[in-house]
PDB file of C-alpha atoms in Angstrom:
ATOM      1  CA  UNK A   1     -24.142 237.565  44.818  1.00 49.00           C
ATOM      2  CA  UNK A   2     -22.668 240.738  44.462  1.00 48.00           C
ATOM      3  CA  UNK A   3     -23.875 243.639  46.392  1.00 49.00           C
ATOM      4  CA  UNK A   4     -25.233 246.436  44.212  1.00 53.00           C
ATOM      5  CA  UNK A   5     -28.834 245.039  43.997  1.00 50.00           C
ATOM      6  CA  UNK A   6     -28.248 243.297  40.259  1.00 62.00           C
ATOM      7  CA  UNK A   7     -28.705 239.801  41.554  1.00 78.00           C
ATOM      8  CA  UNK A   8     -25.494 238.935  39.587  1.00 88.00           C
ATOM      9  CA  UNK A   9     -23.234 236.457  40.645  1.00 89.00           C
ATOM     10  CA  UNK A  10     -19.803 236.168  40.430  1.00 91.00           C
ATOM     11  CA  UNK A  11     -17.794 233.120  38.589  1.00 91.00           C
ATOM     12  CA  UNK A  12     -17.437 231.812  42.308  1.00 91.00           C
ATOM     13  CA  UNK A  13     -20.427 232.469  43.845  1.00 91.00           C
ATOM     14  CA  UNK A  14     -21.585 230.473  40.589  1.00 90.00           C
ATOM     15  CA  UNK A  15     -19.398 227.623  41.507  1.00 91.00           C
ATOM     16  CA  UNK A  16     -20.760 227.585  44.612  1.00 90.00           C
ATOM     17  CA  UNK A  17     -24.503 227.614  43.562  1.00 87.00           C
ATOM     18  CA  UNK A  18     -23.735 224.723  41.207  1.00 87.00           C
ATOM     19  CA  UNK A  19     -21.059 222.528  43.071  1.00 89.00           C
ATOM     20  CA  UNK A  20     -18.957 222.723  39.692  1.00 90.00           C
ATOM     21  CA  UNK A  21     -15.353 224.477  39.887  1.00 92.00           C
ATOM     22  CA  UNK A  22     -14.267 227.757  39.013  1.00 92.00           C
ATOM     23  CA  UNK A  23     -12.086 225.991  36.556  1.00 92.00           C
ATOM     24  CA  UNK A  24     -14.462 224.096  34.618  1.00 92.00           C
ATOM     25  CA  UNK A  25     -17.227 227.232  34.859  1.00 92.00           C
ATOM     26  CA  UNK A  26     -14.347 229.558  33.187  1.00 93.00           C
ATOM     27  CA  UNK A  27     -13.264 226.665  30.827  1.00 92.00           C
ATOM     28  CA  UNK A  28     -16.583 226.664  29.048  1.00 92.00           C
ATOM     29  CA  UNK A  29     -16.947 230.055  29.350  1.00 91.00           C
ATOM     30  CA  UNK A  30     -14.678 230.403  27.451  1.00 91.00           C
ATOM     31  CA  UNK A  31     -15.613 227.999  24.978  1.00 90.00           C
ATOM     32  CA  UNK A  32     -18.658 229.973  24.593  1.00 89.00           C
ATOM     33  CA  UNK A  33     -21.477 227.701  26.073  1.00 91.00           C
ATOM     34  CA  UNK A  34     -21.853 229.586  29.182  1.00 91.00           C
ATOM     35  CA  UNK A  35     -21.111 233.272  28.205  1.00 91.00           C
ATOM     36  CA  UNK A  36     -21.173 235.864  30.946  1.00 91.00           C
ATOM     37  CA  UNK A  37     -24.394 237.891  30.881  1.00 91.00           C
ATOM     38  CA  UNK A  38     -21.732 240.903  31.832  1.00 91.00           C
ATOM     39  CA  UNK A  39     -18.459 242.421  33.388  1.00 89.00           C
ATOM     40  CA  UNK A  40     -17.714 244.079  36.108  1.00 86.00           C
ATOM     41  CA  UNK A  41     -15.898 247.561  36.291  1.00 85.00           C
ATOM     42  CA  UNK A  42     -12.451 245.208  37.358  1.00 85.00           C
ATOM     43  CA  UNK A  43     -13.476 242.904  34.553  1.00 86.00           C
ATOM     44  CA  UNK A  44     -14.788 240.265  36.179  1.00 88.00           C
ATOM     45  CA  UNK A  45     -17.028 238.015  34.075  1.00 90.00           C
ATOM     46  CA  UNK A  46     -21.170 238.241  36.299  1.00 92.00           C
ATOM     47  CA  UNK A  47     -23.977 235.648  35.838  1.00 91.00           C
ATOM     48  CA  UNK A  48     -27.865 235.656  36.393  1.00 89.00           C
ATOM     49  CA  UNK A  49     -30.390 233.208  37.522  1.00 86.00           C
ATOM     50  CA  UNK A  50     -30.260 232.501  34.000  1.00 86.00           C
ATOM     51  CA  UNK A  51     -27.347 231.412  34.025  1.00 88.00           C
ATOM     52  CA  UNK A  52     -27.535 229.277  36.741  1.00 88.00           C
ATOM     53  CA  UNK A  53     -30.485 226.982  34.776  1.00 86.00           C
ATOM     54  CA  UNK A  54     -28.155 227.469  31.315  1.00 87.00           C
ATOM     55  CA  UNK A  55     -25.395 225.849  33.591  1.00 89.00           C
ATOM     56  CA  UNK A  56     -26.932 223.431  35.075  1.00 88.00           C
ATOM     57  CA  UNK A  57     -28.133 221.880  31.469  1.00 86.00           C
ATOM     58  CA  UNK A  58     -24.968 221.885  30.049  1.00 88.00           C
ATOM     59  CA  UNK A  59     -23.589 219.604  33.070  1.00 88.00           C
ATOM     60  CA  UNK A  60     -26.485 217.292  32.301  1.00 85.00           C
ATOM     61  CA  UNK A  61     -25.374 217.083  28.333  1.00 84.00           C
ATOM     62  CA  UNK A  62     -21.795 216.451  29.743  1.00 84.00           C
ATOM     63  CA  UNK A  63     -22.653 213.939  31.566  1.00 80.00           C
ATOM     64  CA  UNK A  64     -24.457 212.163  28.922  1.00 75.00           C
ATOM     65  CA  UNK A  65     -21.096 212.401  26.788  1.00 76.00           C
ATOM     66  CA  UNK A  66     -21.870 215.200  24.870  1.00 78.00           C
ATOM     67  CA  UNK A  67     -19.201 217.257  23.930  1.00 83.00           C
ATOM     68  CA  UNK A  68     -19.036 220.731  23.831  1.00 87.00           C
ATOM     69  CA  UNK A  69     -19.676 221.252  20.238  1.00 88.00           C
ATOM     70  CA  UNK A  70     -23.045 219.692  20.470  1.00 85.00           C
ATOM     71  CA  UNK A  71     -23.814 220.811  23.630  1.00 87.00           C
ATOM     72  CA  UNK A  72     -23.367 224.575  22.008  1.00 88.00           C
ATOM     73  CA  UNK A  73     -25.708 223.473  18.726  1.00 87.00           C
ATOM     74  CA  UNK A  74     -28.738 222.229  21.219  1.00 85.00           C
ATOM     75  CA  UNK A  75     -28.643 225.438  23.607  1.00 85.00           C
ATOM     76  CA  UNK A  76     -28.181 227.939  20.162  1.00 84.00           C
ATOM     77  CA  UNK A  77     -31.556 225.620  18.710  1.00 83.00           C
ATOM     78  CA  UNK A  78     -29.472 224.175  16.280  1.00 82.00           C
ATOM     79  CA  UNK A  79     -30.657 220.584  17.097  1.00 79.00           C
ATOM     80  CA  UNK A  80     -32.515 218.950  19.688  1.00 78.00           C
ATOM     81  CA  UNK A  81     -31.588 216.890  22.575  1.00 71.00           C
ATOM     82  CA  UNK A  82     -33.350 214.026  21.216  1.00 80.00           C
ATOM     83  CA  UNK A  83     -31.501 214.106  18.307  1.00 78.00           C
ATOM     84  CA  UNK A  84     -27.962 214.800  19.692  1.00 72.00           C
ATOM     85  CA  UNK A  85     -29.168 211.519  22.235  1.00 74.00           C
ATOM     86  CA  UNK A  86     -29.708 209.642  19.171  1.00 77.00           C
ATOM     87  CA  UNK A  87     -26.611 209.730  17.817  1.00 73.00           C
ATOM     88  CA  UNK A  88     -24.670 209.599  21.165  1.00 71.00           C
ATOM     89  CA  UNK A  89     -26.647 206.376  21.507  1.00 77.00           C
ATOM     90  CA  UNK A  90     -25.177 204.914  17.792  1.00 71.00           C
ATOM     91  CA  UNK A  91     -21.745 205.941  18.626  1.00 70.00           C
ATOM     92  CA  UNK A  92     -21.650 204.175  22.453  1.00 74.00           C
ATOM     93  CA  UNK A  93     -23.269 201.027  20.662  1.00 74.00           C
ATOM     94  CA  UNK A  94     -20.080 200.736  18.421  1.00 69.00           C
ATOM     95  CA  UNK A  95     -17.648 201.676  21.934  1.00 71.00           C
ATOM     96  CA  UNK A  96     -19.935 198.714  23.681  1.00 75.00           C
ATOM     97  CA  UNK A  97     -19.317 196.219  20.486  1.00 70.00           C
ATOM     98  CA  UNK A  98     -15.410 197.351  20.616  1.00 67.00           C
ATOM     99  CA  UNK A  99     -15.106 196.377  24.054  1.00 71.00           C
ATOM    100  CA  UNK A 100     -16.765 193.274  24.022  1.00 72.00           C
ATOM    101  CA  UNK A 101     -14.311 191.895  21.289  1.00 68.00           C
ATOM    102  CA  UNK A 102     -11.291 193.480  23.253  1.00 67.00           C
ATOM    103  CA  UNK A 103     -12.781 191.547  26.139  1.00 72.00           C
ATOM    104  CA  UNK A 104     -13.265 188.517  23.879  1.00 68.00           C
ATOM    105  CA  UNK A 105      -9.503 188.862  22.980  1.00 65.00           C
ATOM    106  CA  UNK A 106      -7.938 189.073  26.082  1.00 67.00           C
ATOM    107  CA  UNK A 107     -10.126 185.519  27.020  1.00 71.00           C
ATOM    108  CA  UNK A 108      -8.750 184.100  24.208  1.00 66.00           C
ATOM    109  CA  UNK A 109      -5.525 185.536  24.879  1.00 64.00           C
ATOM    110  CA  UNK A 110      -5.684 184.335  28.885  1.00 69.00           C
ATOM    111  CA  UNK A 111      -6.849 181.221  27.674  1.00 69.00           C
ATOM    112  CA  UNK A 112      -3.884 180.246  25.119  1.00 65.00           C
ATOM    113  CA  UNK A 113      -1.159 181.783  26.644  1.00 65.00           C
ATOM    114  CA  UNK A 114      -0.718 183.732  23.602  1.00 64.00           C
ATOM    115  CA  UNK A 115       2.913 186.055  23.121  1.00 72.00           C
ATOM    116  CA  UNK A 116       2.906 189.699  22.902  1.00 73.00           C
ATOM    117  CA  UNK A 117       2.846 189.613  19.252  1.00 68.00           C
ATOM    118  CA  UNK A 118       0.136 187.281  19.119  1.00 67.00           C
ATOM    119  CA  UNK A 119      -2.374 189.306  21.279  1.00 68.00           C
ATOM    120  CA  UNK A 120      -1.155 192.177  18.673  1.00 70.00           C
ATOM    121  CA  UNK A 121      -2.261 190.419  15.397  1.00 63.00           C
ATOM    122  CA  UNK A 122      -5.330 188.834  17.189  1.00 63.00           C
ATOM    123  CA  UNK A 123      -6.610 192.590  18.546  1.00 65.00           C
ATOM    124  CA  UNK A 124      -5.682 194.022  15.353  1.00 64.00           C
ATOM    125  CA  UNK A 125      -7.737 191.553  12.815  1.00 60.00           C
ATOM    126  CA  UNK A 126     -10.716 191.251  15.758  1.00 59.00           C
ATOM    127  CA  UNK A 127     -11.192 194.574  16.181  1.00 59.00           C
ATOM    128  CA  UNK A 128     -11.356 195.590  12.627  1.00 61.00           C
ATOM    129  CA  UNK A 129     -14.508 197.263  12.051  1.00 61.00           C
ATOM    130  CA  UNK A 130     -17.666 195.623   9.776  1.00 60.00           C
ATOM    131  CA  UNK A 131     -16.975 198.090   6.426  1.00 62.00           C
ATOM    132  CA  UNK A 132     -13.127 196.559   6.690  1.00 70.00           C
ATOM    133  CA  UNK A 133     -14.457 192.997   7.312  1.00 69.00           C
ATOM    134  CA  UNK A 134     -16.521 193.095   4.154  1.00 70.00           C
ATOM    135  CA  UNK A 135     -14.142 193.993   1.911  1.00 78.00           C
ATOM    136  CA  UNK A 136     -11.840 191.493   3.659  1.00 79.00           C
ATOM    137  CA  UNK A 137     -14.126 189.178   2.313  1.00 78.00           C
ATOM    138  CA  UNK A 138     -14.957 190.762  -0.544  1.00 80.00           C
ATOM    139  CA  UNK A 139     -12.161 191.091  -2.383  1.00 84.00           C
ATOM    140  CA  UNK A 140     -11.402 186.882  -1.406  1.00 83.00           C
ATOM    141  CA  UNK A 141     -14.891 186.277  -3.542  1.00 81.00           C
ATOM    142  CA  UNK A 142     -14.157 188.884  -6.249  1.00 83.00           C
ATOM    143  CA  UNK A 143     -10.784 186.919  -7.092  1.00 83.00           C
ATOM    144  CA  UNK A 144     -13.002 183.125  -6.355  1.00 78.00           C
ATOM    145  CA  UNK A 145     -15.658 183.957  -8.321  1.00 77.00           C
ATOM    146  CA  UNK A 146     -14.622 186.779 -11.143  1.00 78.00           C
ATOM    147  CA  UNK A 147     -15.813 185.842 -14.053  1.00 73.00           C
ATOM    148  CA  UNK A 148     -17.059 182.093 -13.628  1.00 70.00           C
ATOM    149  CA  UNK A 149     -20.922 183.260 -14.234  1.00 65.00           C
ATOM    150  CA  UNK A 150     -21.972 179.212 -14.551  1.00 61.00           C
ATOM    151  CA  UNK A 151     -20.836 178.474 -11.317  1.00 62.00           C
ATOM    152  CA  UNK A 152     -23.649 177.340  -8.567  1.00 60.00           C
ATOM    153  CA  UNK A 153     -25.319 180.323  -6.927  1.00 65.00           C
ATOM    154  CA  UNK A 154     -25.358 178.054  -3.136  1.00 62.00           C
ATOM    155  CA  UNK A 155     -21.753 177.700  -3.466  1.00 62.00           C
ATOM    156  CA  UNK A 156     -21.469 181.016  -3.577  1.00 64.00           C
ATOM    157  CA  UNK A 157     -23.312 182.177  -0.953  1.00 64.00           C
ATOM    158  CA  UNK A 158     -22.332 179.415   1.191  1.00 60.00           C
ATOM    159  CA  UNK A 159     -18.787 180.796   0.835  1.00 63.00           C
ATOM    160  CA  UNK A 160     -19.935 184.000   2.314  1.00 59.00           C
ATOM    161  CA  UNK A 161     -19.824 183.153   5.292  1.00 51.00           C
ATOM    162  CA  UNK A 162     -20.167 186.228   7.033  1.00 48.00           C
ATOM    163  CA  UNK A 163     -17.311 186.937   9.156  1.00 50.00           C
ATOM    164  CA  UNK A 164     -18.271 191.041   8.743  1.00 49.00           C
ATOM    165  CA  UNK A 165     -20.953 189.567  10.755  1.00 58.00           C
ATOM    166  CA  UNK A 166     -18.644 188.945  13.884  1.00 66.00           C
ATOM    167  CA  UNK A 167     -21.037 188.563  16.904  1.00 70.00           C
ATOM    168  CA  UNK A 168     -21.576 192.000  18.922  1.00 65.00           C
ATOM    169  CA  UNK A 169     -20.594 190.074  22.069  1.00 70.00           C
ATOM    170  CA  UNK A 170     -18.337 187.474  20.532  1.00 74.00           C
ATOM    171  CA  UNK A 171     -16.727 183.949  22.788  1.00 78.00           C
ATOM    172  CA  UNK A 172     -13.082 183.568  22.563  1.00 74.00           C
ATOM    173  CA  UNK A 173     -13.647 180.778  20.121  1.00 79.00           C
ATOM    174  CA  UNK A 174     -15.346 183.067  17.977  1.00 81.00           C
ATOM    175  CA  UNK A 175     -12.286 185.574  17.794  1.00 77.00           C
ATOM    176  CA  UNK A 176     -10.025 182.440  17.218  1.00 78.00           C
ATOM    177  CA  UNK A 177     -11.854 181.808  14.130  1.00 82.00           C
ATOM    178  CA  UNK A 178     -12.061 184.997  13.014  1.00 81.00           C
ATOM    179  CA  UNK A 179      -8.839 185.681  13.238  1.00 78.00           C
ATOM    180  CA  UNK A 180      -7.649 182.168  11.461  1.00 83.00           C
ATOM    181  CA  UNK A 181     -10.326 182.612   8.427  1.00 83.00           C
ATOM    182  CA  UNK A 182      -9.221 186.205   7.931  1.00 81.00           C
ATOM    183  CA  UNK A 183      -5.298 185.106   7.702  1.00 83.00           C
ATOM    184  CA  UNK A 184      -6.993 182.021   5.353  1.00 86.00           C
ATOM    185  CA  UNK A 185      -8.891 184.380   3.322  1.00 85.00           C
ATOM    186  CA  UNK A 186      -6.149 186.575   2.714  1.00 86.00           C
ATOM    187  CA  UNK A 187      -3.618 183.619   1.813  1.00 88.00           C
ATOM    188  CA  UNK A 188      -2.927 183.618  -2.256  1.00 89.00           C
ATOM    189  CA  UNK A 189      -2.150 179.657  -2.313  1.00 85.00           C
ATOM    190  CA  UNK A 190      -5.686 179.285  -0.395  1.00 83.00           C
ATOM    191  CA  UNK A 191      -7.157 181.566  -2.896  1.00 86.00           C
ATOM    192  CA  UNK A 192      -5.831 179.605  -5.573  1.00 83.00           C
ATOM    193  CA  UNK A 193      -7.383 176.276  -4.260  1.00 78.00           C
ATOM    194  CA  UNK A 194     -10.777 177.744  -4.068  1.00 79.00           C
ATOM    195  CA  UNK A 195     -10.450 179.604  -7.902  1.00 80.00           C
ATOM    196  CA  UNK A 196      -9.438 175.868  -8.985  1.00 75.00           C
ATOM    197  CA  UNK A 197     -12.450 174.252  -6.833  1.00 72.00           C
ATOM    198  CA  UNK A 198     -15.102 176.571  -8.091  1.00 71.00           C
ATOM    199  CA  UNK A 199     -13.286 176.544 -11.463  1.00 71.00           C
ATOM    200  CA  UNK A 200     -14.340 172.888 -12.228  1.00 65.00           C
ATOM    201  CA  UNK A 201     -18.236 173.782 -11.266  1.00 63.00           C
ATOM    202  CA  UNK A 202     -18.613 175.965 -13.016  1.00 64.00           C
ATOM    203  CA  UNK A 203     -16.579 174.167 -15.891  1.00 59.00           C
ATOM    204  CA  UNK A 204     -19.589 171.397 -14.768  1.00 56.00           C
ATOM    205  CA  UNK A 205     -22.890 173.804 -14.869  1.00 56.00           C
ATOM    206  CA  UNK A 206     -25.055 174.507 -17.842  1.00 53.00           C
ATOM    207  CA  UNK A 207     -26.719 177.708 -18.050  1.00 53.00           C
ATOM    208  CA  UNK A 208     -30.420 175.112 -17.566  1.00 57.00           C
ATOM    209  CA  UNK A 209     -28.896 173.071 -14.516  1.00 53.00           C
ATOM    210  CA  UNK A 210     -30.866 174.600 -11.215  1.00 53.00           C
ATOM    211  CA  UNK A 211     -29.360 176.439  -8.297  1.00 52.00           C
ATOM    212  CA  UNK A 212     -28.089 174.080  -5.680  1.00 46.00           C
ATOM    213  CA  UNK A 213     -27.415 170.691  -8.314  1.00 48.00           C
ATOM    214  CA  UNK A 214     -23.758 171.035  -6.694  1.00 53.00           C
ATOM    215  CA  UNK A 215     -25.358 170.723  -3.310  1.00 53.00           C
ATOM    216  CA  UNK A 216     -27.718 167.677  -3.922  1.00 51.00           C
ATOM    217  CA  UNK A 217     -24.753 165.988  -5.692  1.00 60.00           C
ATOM    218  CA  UNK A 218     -22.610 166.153  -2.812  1.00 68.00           C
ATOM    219  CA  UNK A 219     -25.089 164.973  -0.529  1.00 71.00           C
ATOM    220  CA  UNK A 220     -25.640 161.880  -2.910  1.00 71.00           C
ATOM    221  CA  UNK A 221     -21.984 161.148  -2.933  1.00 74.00           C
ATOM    222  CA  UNK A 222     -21.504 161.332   1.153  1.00 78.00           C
ATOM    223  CA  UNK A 223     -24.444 159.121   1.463  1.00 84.00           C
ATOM    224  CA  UNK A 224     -23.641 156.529  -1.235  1.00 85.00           C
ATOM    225  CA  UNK A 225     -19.885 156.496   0.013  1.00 85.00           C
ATOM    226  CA  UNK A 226     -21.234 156.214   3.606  1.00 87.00           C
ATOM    227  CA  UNK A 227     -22.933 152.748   2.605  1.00 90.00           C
ATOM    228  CA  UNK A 228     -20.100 151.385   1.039  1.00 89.00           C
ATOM    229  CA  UNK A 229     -18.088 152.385   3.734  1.00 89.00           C
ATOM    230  CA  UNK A 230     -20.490 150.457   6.053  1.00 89.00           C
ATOM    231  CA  UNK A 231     -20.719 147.353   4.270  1.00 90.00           C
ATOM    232  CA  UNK A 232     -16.578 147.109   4.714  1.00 92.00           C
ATOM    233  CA  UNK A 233     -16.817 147.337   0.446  1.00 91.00           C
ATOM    234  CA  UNK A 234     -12.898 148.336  -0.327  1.00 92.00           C
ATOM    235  CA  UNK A 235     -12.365 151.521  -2.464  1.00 88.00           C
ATOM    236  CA  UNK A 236     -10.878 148.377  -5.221  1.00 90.00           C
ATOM    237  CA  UNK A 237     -12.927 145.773  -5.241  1.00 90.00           C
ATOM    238  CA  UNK A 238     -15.079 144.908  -7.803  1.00 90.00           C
ATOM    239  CA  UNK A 239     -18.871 145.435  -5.799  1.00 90.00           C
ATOM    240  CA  UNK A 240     -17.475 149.669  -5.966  1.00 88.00           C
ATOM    241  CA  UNK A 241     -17.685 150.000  -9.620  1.00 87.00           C
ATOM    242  CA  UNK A 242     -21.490 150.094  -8.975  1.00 89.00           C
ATOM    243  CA  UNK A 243     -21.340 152.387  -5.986  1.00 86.00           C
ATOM    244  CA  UNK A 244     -19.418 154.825  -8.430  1.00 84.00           C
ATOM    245  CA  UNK A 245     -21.870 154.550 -10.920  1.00 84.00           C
ATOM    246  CA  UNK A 246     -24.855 155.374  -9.005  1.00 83.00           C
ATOM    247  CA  UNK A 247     -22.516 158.474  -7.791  1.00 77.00           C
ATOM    248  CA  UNK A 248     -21.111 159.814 -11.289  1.00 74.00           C
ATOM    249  CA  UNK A 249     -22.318 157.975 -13.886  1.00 74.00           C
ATOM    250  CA  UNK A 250     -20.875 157.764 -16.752  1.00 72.00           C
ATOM    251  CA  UNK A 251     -18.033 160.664 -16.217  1.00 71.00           C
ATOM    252  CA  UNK A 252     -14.587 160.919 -16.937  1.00 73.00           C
ATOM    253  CA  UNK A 253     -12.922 159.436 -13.849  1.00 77.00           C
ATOM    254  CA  UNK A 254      -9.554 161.145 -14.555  1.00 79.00           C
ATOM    255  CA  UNK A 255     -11.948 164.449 -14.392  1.00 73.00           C
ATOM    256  CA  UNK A 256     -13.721 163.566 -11.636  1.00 73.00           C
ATOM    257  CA  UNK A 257     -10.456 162.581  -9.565  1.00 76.00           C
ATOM    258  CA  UNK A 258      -8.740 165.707 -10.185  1.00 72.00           C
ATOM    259  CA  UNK A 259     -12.155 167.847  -9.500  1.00 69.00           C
ATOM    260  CA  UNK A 260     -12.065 165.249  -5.511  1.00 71.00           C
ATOM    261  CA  UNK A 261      -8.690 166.168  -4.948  1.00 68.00           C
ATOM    262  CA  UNK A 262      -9.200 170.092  -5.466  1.00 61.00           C
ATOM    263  CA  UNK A 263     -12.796 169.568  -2.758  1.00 59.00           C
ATOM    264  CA  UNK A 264     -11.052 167.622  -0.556  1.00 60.00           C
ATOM    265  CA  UNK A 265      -8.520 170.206   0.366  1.00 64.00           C
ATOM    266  CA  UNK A 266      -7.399 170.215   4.086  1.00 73.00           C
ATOM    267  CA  UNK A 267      -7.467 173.633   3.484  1.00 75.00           C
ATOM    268  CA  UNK A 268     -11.149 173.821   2.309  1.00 75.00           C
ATOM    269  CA  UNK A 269     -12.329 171.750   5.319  1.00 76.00           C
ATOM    270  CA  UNK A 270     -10.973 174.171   7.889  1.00 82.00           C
ATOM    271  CA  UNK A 271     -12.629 176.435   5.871  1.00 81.00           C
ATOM    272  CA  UNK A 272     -15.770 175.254   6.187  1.00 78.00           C
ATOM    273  CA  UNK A 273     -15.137 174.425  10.228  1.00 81.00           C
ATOM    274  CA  UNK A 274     -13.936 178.206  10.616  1.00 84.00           C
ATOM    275  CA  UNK A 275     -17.325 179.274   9.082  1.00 81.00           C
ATOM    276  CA  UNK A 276     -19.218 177.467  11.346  1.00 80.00           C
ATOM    277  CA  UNK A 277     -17.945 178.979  14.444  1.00 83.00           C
ATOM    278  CA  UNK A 278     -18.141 181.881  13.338  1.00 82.00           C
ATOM    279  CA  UNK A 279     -21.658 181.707  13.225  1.00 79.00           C
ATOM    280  CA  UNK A 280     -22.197 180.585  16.126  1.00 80.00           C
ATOM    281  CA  UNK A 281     -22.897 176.573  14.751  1.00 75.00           C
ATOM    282  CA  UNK A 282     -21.416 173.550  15.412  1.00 72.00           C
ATOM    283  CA  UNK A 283     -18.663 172.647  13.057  1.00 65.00           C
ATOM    284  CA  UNK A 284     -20.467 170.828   9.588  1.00 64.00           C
ATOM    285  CA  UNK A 285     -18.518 167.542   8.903  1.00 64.00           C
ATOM    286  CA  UNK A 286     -16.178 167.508   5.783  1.00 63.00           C
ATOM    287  CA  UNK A 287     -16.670 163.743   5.533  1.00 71.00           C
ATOM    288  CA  UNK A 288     -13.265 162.719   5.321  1.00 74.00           C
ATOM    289  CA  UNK A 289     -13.726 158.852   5.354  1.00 82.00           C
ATOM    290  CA  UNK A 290     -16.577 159.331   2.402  1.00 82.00           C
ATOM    291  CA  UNK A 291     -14.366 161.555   0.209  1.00 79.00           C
ATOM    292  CA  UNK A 292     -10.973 159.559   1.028  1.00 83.00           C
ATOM    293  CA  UNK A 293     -13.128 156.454   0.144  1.00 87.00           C
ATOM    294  CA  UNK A 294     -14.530 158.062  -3.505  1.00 82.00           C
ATOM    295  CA  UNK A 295     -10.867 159.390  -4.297  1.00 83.00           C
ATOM    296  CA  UNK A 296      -9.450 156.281  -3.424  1.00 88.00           C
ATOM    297  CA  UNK A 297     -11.805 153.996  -5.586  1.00 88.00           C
ATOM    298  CA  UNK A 298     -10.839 156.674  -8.476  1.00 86.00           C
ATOM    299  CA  UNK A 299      -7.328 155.669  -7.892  1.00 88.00           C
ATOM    300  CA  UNK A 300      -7.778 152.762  -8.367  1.00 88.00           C
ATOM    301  CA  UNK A 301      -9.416 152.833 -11.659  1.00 83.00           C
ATOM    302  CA  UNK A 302      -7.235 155.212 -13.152  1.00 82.00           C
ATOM    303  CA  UNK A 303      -3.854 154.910 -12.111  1.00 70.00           C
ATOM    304  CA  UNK A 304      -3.775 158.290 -10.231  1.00 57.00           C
TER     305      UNK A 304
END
């Protein structure tokens, strides 16, 4: 304090008071969140007991990660701590979410030995935030689905499979498959075999024919196949003409052959797989064996 009965103190004797340098006092000094309540007659910049309080708050909203501009809005009354907290709070969630997927790369990375410029693309499409994830995904379903109204509404949100949605604290595994179904999803001969997939339901659908008839008829197909499969009944012999039947009835095989081979896409199962992981499920079956069986029973009937 100096000695001429004001009770001022100078920039050190503030320091000292506070435990904070000289250097960071004058620093936001000069930033104008701790201005000097006066000068000396050499110029030196004098503090009160006011000061002292003012200071010690603004290390306290520091230290909570508040920079300077806010810190300068709450002590002027522009907005409240609360408030400022608030946000702080939003914007550390997203650094916490950030870090877990870095962390979630570098375990994936560790794990598969991955090169350089692997670990590059892997932390590059991981760590793409939600907004760029959606649209990722939303221009794949805008070039599926554009302009095929009659096509099932499960199929299409069963496509959406969410990968905005990448878990806040996601496994290695996770990242793996995000990764993969973002390269899929962006892939123009992939996006051609769903278009041609989805094409032929909704080529199938009548505007009457209820939501999730695509579904149901799938199911019927894996379980019928199943059977036949189980009974050792060969995709040519005779006793499958029935088991067809029961499954299509009275279709055009050609159609139905071509419509098999566009579902059964290797492609479309790792799809599906990808999804799964993703959200945090175990992989769904593609039934290979029951779709190989049904495709090769067509075959056999119509010389494809």
């Amino acid at each position: 304090m100096i000695d001429d009965g004001t009770g001022l103190l100078t920039i050190g004797e503030l320091a000292r008071a506070t435990g904070l340098t000289v250097r960071t006092i004058r620093y936001w000094s000069d930033e104008g969140v701790l201005p000097p309540v006066t000068r000396s007659t050499g110029g030196y910049r004098l503090y009160d007991a006011a000061s002292v309080a003012r200071l010690e708050l603004i290390r306290t909203l520091r230290e909570l990660g508040l920079g300077l501009d806010d810190v300068h809005k709450v002590l002027v009354g522009e907005t409240t701590v609360a408030r400022v907290a608030a946000a702080h709070v939003v914007a550390l969630d997203a650094q916490i979410r950030s870090l877990r997927v870095t962390r979630a790369v570098l375990s994936s990375v560790a794990r598969r030995g991955s090169t350089a410029e692997e670990m590059t693309l892997m932390n590059r499409l991981a760590r793409l935030s939600a907004a760029e994830r959606s649209r990722i995904v939303d221009d794949f379903m805008t070039e599926v689905f554009d302009g095929l109204d009659t096509a099932d509404p499960d199929i299409r949100t069963r496509l959406r499979f969410a990968p905005a949605d990448l878990p806040d604290d996601p496994t290695p595994e996770q990242v793996d498959a995000w990764v993969e179904l973002a390269e899929l999803i962006q892939d123009p001969e992939f996006r051609v075999t769903m278009r041609r997939a989805v094409e032929f339901n909704a080529a199938d659908r009548g505007p009457d024919v209820p939501p999730g008839t695509s579904l149901w008829f799938m199911s019927r197909l894996v379980r019928l196949a199943g059977e036949a499969l189980h009974a050792g009944t060969a995709p040519e012999a005779p006793e499958a003409d029935e088991v067809l039947r029961s499954i299509l009835g009275d279709a055009d095989l050609d159609a139905v052959l071509e419509r098999m081979e566009a579902a059964s896409s290797r492609q479309l199962a790792r799809y599906r797989e990808l999804a799964s992981v993703v959200r945090g499920l175990e992989p769904q079956s593609a039934y290979p064996e029951e779709f190989s069986w049904v495709v090769a029973a067509l075959r056999a009937r119509t010389g494809g």
